[in-house]
PDB file of C-alpha atoms in Angstrom:
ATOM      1  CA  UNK S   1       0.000   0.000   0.000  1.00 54.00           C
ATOM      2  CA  UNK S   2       2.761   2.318   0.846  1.00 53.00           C
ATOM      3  CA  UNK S   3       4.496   1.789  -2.417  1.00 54.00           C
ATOM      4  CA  UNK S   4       1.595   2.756  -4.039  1.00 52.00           C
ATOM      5  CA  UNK S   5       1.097   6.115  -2.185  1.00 53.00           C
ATOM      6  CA  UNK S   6       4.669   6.634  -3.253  1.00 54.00           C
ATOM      7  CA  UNK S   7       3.920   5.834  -6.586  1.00 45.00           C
ATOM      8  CA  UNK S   8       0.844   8.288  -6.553  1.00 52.00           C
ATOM      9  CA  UNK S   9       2.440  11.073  -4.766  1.00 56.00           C
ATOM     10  CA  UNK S  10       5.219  11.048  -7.364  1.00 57.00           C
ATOM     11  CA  UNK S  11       2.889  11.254 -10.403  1.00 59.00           C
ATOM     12  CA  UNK S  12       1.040  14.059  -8.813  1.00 58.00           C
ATOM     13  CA  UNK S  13       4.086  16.071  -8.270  1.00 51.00           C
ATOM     14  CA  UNK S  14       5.759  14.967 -11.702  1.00 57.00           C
ATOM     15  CA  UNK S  15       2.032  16.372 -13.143  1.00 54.00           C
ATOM     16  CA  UNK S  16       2.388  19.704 -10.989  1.00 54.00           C
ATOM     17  CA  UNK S  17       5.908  19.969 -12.559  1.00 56.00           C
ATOM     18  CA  UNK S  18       4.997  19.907 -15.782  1.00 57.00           C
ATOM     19  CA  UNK S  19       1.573  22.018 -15.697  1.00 55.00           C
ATOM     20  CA  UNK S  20       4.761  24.439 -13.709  1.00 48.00           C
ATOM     21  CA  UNK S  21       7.107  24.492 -16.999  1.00 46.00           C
ATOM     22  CA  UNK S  22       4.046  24.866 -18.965  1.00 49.00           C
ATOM     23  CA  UNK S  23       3.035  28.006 -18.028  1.00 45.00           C
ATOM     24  CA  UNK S  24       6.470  29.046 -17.740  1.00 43.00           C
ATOM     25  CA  UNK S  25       6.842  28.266 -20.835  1.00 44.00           C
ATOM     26  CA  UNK S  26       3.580  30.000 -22.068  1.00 45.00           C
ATOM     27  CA  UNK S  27       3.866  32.971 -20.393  1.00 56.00           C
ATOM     28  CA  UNK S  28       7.924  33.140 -21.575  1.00 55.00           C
ATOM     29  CA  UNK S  29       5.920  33.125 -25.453  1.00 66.00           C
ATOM     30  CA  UNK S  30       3.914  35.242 -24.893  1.00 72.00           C
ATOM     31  CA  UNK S  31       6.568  37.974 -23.975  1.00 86.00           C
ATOM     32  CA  UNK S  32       8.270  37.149 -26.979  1.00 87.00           C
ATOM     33  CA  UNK S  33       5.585  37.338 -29.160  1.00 91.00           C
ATOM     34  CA  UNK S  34       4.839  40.753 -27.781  1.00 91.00           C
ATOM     35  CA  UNK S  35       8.523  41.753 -28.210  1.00 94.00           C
ATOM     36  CA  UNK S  36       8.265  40.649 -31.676  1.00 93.00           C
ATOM     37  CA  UNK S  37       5.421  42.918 -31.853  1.00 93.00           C
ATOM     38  CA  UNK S  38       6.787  45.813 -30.378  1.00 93.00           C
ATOM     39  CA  UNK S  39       9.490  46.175 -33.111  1.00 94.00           C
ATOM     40  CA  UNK S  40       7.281  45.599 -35.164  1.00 93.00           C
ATOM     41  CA  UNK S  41       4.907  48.523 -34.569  1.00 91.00           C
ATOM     42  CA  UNK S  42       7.889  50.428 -33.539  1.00 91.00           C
ATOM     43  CA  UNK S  43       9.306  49.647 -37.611  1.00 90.00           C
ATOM     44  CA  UNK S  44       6.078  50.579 -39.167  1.00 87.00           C
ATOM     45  CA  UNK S  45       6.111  53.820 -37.122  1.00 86.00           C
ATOM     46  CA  UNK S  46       9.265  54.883 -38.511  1.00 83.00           C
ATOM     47  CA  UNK S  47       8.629  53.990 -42.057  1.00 81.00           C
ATOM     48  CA  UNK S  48       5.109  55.509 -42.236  1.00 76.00           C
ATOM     49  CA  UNK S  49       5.602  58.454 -39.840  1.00 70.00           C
ATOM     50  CA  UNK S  50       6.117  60.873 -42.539  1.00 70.00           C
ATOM     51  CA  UNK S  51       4.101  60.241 -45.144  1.00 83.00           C
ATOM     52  CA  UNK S  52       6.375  57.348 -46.927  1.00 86.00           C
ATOM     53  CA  UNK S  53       9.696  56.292 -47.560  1.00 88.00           C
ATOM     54  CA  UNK S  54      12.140  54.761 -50.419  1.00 90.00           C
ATOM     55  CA  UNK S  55      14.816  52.187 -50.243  1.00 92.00           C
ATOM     56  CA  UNK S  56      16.836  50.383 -52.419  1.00 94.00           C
ATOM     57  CA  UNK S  57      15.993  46.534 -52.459  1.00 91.00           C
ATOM     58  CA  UNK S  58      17.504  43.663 -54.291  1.00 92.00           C
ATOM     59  CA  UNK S  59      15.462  40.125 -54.578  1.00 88.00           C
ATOM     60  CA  UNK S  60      16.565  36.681 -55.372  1.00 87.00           C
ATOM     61  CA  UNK S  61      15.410  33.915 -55.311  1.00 80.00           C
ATOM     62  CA  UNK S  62      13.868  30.195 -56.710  1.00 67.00           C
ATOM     63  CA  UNK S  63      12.561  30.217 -60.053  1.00 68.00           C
ATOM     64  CA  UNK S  64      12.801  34.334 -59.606  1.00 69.00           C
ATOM     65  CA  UNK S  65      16.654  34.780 -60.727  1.00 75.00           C
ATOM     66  CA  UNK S  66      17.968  37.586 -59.200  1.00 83.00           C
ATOM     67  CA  UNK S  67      16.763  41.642 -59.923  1.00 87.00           C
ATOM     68  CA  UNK S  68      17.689  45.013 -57.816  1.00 91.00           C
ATOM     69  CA  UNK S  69      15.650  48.363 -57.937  1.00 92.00           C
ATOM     70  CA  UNK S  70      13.934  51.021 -55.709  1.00 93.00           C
ATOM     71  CA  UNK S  71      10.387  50.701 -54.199  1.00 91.00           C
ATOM     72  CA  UNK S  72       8.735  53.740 -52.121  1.00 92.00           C
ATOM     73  CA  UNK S  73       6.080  53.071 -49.838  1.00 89.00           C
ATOM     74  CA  UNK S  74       3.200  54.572 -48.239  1.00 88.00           C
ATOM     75  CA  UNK S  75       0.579  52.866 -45.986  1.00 81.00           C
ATOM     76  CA  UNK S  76      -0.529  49.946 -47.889  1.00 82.00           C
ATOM     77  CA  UNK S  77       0.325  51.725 -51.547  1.00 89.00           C
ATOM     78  CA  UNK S  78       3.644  51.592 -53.054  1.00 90.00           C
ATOM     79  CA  UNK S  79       5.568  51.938 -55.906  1.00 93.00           C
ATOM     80  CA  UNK S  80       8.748  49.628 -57.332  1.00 92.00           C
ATOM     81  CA  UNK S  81      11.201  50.004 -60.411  1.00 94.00           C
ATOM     82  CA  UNK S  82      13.578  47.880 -61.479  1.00 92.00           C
ATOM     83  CA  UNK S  83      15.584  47.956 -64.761  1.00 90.00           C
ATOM     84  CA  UNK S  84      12.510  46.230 -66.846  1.00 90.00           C
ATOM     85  CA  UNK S  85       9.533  46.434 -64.517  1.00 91.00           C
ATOM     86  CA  UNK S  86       7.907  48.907 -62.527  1.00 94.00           C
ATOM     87  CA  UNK S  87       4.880  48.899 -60.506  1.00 94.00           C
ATOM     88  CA  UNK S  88       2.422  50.976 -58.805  1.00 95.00           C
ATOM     89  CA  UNK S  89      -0.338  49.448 -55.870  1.00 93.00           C
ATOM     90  CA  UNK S  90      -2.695  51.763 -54.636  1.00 92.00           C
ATOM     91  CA  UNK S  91      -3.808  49.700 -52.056  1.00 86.00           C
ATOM     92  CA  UNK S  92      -6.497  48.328 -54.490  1.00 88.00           C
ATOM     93  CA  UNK S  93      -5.254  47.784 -57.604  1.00 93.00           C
ATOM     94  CA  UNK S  94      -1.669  47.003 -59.221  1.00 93.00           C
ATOM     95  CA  UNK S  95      -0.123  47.798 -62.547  1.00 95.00           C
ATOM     96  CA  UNK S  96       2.667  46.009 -63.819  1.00 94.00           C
ATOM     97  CA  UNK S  97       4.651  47.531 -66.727  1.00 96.00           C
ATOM     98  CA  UNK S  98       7.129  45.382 -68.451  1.00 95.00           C
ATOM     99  CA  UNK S  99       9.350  47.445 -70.771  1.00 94.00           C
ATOM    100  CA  UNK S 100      10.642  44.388 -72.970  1.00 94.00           C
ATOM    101  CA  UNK S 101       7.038  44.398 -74.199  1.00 95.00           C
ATOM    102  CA  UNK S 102       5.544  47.468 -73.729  1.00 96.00           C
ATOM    103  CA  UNK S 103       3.086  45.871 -71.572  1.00 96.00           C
ATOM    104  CA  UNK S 104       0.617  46.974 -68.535  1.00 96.00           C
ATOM    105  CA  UNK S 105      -0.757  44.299 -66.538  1.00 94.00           C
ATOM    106  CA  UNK S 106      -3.822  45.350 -64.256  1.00 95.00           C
ATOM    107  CA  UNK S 107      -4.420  42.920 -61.275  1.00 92.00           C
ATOM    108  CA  UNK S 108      -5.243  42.601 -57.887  1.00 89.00           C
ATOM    109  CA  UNK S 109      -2.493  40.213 -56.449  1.00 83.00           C
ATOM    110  CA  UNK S 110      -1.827  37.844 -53.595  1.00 83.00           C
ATOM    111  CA  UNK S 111      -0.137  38.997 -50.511  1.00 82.00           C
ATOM    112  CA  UNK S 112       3.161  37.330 -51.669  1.00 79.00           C
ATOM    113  CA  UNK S 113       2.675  38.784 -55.138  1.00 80.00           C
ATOM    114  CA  UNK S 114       2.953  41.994 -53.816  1.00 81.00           C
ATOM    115  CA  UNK S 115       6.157  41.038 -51.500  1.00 75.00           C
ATOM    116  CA  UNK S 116       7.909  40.339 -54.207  1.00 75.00           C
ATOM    117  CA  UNK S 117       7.977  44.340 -55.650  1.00 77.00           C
ATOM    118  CA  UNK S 118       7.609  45.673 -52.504  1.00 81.00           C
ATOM    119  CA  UNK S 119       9.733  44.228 -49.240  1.00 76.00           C
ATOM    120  CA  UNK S 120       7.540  46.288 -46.884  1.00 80.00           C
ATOM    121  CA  UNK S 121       4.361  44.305 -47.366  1.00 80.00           C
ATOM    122  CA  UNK S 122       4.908  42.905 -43.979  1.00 81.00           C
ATOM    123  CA  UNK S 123       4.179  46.320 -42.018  1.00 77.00           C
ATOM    124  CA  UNK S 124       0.558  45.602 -43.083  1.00 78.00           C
ATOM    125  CA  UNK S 125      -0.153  41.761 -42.941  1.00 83.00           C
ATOM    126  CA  UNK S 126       1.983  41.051 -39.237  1.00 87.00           C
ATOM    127  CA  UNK S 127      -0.988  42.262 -37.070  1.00 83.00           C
ATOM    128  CA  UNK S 128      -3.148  39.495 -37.908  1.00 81.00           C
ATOM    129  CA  UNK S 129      -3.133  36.225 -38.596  1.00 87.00           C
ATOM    130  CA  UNK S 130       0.265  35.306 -38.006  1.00 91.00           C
ATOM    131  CA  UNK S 131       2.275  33.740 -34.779  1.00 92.00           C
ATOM    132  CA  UNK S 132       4.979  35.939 -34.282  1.00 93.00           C
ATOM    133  CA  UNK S 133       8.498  35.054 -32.203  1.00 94.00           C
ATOM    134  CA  UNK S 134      11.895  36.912 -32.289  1.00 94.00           C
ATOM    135  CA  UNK S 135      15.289  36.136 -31.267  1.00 92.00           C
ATOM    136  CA  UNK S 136      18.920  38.455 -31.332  1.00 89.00           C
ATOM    137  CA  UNK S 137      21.016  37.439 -34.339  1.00 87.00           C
ATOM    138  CA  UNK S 138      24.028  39.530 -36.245  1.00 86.00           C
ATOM    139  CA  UNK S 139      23.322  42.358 -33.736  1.00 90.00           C
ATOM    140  CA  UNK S 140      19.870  42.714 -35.029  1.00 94.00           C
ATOM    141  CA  UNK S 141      16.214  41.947 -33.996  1.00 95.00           C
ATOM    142  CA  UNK S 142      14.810  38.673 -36.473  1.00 96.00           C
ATOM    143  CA  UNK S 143      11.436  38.130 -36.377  1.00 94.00           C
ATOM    144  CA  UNK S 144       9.572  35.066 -37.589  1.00 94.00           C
ATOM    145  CA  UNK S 145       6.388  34.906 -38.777  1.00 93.00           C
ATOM    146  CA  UNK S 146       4.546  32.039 -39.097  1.00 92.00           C
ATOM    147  CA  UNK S 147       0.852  31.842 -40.533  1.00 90.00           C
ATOM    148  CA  UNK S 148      -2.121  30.548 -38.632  1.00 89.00           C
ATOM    149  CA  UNK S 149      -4.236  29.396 -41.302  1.00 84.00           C
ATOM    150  CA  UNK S 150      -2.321  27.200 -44.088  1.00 84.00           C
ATOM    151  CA  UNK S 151      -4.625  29.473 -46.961  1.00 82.00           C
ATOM    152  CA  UNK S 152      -2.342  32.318 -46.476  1.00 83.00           C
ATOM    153  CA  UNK S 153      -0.324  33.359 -49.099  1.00 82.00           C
ATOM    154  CA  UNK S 154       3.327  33.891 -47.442  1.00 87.00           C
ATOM    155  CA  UNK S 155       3.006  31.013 -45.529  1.00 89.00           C
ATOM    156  CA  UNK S 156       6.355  32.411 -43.618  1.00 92.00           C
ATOM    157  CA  UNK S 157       8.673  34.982 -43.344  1.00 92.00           C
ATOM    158  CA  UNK S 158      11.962  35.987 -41.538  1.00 94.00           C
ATOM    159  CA  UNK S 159      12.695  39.716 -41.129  1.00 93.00           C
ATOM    160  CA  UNK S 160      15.722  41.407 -39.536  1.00 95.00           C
ATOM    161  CA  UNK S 161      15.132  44.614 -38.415  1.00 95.00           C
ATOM    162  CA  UNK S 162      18.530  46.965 -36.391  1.00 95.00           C
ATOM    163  CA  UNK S 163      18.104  48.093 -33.228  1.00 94.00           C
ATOM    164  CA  UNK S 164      17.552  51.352 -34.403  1.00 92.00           C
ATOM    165  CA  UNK S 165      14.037  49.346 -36.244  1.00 92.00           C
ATOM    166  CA  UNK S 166      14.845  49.761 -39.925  1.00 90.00           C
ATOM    167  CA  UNK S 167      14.567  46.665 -42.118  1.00 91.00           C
ATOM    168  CA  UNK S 168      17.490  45.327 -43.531  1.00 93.00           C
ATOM    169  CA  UNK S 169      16.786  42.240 -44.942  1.00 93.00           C
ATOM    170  CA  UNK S 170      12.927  39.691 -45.633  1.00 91.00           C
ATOM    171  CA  UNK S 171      12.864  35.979 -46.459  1.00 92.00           C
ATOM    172  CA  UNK S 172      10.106  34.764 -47.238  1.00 88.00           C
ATOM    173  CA  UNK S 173       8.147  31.146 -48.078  1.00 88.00           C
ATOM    174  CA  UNK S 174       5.408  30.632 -50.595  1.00 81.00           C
ATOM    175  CA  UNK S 175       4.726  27.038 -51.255  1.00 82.00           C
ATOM    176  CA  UNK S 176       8.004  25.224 -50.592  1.00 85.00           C
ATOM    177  CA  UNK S 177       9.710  28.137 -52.308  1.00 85.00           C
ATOM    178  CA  UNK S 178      11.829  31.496 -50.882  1.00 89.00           C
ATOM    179  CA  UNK S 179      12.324  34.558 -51.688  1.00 89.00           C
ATOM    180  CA  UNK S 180      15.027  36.745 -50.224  1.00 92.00           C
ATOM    181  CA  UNK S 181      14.855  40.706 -50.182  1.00 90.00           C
ATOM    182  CA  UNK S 182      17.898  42.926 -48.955  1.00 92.00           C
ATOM    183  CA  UNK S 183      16.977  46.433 -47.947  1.00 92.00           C
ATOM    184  CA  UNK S 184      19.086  49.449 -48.240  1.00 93.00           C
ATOM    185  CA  UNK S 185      19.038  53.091 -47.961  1.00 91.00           C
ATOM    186  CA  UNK S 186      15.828  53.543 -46.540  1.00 87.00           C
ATOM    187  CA  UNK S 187      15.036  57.481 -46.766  1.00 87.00           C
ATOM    188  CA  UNK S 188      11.425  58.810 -45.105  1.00 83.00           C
ATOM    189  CA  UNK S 189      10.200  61.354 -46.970  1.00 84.00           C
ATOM    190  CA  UNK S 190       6.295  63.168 -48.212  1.00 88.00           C
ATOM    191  CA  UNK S 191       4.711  60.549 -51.791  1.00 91.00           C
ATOM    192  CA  UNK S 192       1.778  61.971 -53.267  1.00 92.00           C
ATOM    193  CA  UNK S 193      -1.020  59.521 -53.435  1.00 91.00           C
ATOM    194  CA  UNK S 194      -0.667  59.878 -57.497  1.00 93.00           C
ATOM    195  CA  UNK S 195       2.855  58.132 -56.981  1.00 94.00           C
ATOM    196  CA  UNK S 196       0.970  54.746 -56.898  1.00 95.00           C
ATOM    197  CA  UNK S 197      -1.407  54.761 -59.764  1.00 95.00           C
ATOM    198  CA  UNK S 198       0.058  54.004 -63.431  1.00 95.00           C
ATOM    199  CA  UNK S 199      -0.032  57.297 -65.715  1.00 94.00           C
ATOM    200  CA  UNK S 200      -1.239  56.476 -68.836  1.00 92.00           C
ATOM    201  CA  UNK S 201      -0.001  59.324 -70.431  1.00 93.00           C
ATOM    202  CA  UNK S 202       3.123  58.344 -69.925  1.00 93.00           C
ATOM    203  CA  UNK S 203       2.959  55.571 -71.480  1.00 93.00           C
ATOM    204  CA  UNK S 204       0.478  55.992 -74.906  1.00 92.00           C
ATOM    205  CA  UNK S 205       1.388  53.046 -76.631  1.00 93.00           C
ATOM    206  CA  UNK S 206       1.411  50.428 -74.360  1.00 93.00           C
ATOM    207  CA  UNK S 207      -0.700  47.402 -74.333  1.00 93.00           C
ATOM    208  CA  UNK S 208      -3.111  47.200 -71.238  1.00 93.00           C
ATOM    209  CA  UNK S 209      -3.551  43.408 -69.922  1.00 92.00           C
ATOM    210  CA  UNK S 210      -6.804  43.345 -67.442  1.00 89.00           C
ATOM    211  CA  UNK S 211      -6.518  40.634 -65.778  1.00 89.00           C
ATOM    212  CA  UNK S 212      -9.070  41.367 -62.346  1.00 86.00           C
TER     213      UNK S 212
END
């Protein structure tokens, strides 16, 4: 009988342990996550403060090659050129011109569409929908995002972010493929709203592609 008091005693305090480390555990998470999201809205803050910014970007990645360009941003509109495509997002609508073919794609793309011309799409899709965690590497903040539901788009993402919360560098996972974006020169500075829609004017002769 005594052996099996023992017995009991010791899986009740083996079952306190662990409910112990569990909500150690949870509540050590949940810090992090709102760490993660303190940089975060700290980031977003600094690149939206003053109307929008511009950076230099390069991307690379699978089945993408490699391209560099600029890309200025402003809440959820922005605007990217590189040496044969440029694009404008109004928050709505995108337009993609390709200058090989004198082409103007109209769409309404995909949250990792849009990542791919402009590396600041995260400041708009972190505050929902994703798990969030962030650990120290290189002397700057990396955040991971995960997605909650498996329908999103950018199923993942990495983003490293100095301490002084500009973004220097996004990875991020569509499918079983990934896309890497450095960041560079970032520059805050007052876009005009027309910044983001294509001009046709400026370009008479190109072919429009309507694709919504």
């Amino acid at each position: 009988m005594q052996i099996i008091i023992k017995f009991m005693k010791k899986r009740v305090f083996l079952f306190l342990i662990t409910i112990a480390l569990t909500a150690v555990s949870t509540s050590v998470n949940a810090q992090n996550a709102a760490k993660a999201r303190q940089v975060l809205d700290k980031t977003s803050a600094l690149i939206m403060g003053k109307g929008g910014a511009t950076a230099n970007f390069t991307l690379s990645g699978n089945g993408i090659g490699s391209t560099s360009g600029t890309v200025s941003v402003k809440g959820n509109k922005f605007y990217a050129s590189t040496p044969n495509i440029k694009v404008w997002n109004n928050g709505k609508t995108q337009w993609t011109y390709t200058r090989s073919t004198n082409e103007v794609t109209v769409s309404k793309p995909n949250d990792a569409q849009q990542m791919t011309a402009n590396p600041y799409k995260f400041i708009t899709i972190y505050k929902s929908g994703y798990a969030l965690s962030l650990k120290e590497t290189g002397g700057q903040y990396e955040i991971h995002l995960k997605a909650i539901h498996p329908g999103r788009s950018i199923q993942e993402a990495f983003i490293n972010i100095s301490h002084s919360y500009y973004p220097t560098k996004v990875r991020m996972r569509q499918g079983k493929k990934w896309a890497t974006i450095t960041i560079s020169g970032l520059r805050t500075r007052n876009i005009p709203n027309s910044s983001f829609e294509f001009n046709k004017k400026a370009y008479p002769n190109a072919e429009i592609v309507d694709l919504r």
